[in-house]
Structure formats: structure tokens, C-alpha cells
PDB file of C-alpha atoms in Angstrom:
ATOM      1  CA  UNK A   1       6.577 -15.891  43.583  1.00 44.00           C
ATOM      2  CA  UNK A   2       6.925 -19.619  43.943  1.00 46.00           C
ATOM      3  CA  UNK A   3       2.830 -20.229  43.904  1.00 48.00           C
ATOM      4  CA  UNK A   4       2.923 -17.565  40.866  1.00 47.00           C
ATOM      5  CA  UNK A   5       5.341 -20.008  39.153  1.00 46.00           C
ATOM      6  CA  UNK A   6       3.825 -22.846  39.670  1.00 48.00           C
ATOM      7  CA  UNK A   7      -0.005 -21.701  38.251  1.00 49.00           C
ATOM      8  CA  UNK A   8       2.052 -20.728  35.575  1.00 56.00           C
ATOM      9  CA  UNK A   9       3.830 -23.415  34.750  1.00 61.00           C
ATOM     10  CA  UNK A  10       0.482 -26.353  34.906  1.00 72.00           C
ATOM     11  CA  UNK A  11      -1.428 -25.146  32.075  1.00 76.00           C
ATOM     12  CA  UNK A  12       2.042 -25.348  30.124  1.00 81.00           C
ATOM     13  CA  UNK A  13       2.512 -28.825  31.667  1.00 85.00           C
ATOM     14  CA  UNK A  14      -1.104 -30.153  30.208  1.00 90.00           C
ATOM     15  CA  UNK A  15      -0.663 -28.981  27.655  1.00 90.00           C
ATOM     16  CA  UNK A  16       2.297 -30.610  26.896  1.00 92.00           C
ATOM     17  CA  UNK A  17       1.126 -33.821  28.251  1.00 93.00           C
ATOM     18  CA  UNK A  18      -1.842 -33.822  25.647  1.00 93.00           C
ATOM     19  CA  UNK A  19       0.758 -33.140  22.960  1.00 94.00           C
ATOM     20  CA  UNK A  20       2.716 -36.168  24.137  1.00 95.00           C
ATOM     21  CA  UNK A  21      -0.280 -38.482  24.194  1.00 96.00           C
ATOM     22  CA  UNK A  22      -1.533 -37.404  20.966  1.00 96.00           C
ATOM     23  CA  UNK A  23       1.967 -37.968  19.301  1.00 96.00           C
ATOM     24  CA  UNK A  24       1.530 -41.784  20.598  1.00 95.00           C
ATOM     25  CA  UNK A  25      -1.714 -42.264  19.416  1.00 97.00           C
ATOM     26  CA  UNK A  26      -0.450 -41.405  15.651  1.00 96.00           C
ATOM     27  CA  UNK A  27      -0.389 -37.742  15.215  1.00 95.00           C
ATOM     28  CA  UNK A  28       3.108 -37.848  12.885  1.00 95.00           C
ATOM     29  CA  UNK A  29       6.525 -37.183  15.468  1.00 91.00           C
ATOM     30  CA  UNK A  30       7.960 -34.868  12.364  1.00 89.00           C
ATOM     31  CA  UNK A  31       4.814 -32.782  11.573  1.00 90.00           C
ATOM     32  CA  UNK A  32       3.889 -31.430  15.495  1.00 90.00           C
ATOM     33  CA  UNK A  33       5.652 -29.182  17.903  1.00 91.00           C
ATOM     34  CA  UNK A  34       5.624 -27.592  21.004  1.00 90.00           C
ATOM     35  CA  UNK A  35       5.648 -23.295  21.537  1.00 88.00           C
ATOM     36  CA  UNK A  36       6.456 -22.788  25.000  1.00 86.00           C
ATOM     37  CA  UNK A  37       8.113 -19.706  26.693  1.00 83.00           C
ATOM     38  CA  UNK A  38      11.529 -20.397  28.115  1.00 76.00           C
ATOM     39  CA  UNK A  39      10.697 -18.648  31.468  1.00 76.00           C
ATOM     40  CA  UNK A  40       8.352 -20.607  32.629  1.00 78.00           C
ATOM     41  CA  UNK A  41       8.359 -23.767  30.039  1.00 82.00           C
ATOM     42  CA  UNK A  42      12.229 -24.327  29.977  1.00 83.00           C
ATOM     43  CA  UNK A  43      11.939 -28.026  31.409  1.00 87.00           C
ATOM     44  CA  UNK A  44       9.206 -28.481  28.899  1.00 89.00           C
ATOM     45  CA  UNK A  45      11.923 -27.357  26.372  1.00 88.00           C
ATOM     46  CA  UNK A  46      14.558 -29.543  27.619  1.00 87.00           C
ATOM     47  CA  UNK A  47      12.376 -32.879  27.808  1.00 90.00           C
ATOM     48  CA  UNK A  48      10.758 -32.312  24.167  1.00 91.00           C
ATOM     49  CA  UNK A  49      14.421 -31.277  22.507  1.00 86.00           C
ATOM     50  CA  UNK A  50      15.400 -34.703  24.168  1.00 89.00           C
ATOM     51  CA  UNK A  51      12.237 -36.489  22.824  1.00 91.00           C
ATOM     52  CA  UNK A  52      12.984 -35.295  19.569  1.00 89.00           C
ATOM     53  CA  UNK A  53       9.934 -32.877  19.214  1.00 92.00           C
ATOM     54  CA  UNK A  54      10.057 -29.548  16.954  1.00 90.00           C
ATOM     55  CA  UNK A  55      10.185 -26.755  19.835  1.00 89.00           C
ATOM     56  CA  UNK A  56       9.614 -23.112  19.241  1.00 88.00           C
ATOM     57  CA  UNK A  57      10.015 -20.337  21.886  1.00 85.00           C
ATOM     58  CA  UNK A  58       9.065 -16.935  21.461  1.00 87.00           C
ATOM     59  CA  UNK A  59      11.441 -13.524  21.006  1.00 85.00           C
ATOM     60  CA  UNK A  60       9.044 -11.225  21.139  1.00 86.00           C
ATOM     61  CA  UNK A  61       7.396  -9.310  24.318  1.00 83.00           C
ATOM     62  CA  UNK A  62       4.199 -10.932  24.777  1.00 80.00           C
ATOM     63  CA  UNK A  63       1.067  -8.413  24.019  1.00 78.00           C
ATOM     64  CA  UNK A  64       2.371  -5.895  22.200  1.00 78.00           C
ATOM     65  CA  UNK A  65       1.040  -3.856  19.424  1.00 76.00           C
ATOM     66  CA  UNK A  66       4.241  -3.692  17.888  1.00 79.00           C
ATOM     67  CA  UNK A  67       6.732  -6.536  17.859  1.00 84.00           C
ATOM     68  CA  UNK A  68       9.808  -5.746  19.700  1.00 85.00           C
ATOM     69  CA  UNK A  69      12.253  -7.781  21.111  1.00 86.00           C
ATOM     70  CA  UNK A  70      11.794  -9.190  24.469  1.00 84.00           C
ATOM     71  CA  UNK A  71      15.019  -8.601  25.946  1.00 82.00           C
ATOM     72  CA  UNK A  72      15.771  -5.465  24.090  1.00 82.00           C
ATOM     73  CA  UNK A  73      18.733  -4.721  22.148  1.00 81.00           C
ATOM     74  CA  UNK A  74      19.999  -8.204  24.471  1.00 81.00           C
ATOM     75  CA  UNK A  75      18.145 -10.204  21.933  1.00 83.00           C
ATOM     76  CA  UNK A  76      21.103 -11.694  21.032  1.00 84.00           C
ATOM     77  CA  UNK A  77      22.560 -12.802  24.397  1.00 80.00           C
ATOM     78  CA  UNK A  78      18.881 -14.201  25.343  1.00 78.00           C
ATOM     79  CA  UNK A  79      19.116 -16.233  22.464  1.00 80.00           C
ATOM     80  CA  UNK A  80      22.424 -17.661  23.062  1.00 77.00           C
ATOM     81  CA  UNK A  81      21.514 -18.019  26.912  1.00 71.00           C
ATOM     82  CA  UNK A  82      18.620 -20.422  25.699  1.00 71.00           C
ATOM     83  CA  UNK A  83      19.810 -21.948  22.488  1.00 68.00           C
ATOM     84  CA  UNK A  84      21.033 -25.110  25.190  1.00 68.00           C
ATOM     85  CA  UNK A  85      17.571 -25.908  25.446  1.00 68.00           C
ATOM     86  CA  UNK A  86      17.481 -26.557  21.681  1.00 68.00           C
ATOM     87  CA  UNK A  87      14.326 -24.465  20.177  1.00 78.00           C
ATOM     88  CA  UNK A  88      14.380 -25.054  16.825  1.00 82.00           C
ATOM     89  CA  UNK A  89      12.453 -22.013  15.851  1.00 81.00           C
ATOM     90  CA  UNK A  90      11.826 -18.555  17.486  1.00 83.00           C
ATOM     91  CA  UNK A  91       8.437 -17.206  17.427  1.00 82.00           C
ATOM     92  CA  UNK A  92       7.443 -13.866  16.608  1.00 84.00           C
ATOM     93  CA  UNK A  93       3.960 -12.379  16.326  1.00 80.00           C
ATOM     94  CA  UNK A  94       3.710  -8.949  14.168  1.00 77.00           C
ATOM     95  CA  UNK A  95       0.505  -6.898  13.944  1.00 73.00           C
ATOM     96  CA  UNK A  96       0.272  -5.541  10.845  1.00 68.00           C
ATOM     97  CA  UNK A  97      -0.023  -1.627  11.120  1.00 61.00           C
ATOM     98  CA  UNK A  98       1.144   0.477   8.381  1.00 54.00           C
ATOM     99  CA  UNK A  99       3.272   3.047  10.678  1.00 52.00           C
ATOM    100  CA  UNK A 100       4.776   0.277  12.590  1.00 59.00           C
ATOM    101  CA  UNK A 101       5.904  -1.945   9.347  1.00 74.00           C
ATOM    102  CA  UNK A 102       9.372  -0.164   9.002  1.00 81.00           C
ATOM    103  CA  UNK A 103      10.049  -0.993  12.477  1.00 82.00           C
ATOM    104  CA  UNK A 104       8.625  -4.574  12.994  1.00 83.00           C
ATOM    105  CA  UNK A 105      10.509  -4.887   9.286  1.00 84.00           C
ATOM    106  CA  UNK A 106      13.872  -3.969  10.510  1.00 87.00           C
ATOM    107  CA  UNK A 107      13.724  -5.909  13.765  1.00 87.00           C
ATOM    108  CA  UNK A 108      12.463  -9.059  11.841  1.00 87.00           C
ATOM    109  CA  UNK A 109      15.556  -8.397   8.877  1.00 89.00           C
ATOM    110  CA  UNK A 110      17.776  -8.472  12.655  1.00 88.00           C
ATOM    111  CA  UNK A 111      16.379 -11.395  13.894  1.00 88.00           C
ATOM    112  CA  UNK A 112      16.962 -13.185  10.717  1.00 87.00           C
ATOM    113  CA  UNK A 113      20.176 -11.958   9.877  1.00 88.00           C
ATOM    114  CA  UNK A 114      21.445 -12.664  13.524  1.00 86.00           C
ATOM    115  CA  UNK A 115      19.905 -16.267  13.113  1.00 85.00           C
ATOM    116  CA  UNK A 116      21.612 -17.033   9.690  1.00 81.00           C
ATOM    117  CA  UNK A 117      24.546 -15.875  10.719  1.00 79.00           C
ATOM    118  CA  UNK A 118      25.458 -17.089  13.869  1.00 67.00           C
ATOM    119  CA  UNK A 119      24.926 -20.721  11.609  1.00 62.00           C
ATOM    120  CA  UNK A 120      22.434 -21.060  14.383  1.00 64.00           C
ATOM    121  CA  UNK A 121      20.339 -24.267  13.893  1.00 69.00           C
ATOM    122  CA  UNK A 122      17.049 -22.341  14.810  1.00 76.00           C
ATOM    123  CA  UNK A 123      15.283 -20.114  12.716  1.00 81.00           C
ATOM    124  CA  UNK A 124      12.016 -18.171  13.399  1.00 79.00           C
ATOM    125  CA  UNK A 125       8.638 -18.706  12.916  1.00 84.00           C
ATOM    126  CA  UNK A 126       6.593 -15.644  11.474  1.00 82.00           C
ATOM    127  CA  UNK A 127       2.423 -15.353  12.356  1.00 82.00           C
ATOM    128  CA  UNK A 128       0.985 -12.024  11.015  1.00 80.00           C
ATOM    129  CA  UNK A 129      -1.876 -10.685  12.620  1.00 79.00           C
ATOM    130  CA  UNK A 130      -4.165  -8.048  10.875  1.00 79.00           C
ATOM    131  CA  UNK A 131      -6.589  -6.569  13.172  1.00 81.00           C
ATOM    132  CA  UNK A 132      -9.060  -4.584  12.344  1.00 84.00           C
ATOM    133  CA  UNK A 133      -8.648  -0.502  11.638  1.00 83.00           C
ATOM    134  CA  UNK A 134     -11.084   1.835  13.754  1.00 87.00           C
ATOM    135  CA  UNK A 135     -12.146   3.017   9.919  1.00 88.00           C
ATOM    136  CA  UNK A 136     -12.532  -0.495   8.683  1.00 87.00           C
ATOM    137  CA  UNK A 137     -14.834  -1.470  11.472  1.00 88.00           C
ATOM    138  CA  UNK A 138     -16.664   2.254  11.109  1.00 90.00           C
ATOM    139  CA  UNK A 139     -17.473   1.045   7.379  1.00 88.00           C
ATOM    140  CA  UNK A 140     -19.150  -2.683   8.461  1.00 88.00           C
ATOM    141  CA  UNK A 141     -20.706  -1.102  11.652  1.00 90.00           C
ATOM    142  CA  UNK A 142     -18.457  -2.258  14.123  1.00 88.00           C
ATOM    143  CA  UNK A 143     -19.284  -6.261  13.077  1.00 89.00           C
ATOM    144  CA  UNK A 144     -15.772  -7.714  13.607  1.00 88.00           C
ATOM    145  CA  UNK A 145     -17.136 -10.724  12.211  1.00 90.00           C
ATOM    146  CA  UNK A 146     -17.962  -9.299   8.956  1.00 88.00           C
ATOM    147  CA  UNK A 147     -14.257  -7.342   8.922  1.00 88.00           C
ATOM    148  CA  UNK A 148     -12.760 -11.148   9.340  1.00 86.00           C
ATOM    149  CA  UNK A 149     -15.093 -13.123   6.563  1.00 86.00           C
ATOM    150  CA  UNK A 150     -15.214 -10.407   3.963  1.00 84.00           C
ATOM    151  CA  UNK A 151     -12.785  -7.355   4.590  1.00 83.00           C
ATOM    152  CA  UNK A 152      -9.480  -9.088   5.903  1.00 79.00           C
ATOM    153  CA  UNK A 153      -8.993 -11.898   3.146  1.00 76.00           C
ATOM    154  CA  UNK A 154      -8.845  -8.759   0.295  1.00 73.00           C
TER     155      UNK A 154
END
């Protein structure tokens, strides 16, 4: 587990590294941040909170097809848990899928609700995804490329 860790935990640390270095050579302090998980990223976390850095971490279990909660209905408690290390947003990543959009609706209405109401000084960070449909791919002959230039923007 310790060896798992640590792989896990170097790609995180370059990349943070070549976020530092780029903020000193001019990229502007109050326009870049940092998304790192808190499992694996939380000294990340603590160092760029400290440096004054926008940090984001994400709620949501990683490579899903719907967005759920990572911790479950102990979203809440997470968040609390980790809110020392100072994220100032939460990131969640919906696909959108017309029988999941109640769902992924409600849960995001939670999120944000919990968030404004705790007077928490995070909020979240919405990215929509819209993948392509079996049908929509079926209609451009399977060219995902062709789905992303001419279908998806309409």
C-alpha cells in the first residue's frame, strides 16, 4: 500500500510543481488553481491553501456514469472532515444522460444547498460532459470526431 501511495501521489506532486513554477514566471496568482483529490493530494492541499492558490477537490466518485457522491449519503461529514485543508471549490463532473438528469439534478441541488448553507466558504465547480449516444454515433457512422465538431455544439 505504501509503494501504491507513493506512484500515486508523484504525478500529483509534478504537477503541482509545474503549477508553482508557472505562477512565478507570470501566469496571474488570482486566475490559476490547483484540482487535486484529498486522498492522495491532501499535503498538496495544505501547502497551496497556505500559498494562497485557488484549490478545488472533487465530491464525486471518480469514473462514473452518473455523478454520485463519493462518500455516499456521508457527503456531508467528508466535507467537513476536509474543509481544514481549505478547498475553495468542490468539483463535480456530470455526464449528461437524459434518465440520469433527475438524479445528478437532485444530488447537485444537495450539494449546493449543503454548501450555502453551512456559510461554507467553498462552493463547487460544475464541468458537464456530453458523450456521445449509441444513436447519435449510428447516424455519423461511428466518427466521434464528427459527433464532437458538428453534432454536440447543437
Amino acid at each position: 500500500m505504501h509503494n501504491k501511495r507513493r506512484r500515486s501521489l508523484l504525478p500529483k506532486r509534478v504537477i503541482y510543481d509545474a503549477f508553482v513554477v508557472a505562477v512565478h514566471a507570470g501566469v496571474p496568482k488570482d486566475k490559476a488553481g490547483i484540482l487535486v483529490d484529498e486522498q492522495f493530494g491532501a499535503a498538496i492541499l495544505r501547502d497551496a491553501a497556505a500559498e494562497g492558490y485557488a484549490t478545488c477537490c472533487p465530491v464525486e466518485k471518480s469514473g462514473q456514469d452518473e455523478f454520485d457522491f463519493e462518500y455516499g449519503e456521508d457527503f456531508e461529514k467528508h466535507i467537513e472532515v476536509f474543509h481544514r485543508l481549505s478547498p475553495r471549490y468542490w468539483f463535480v463532473t456530470t455526464r449528461r444522460r437524459q434518465v440520469l438528469n433527475r438524479r445528478q439534478s437532485a444530488r447537485l441541488k444537495r450539494l449546493s444547498e449543503y454548501l450555502h448553507g453551512n456559510r461554507s466558504r467553498s462552493r463547487f465547480m460544475f464541468e458537464l460532459l456530453v458523450p456521445a449516444e449509441k444513436a447519435q454515433l449510428d447516424r455519423l457512422k461511428g466518427d466521434s470526431k464528427a459527433y464532437d465538431l458538428e453534432l454536440r455544439p447543437r
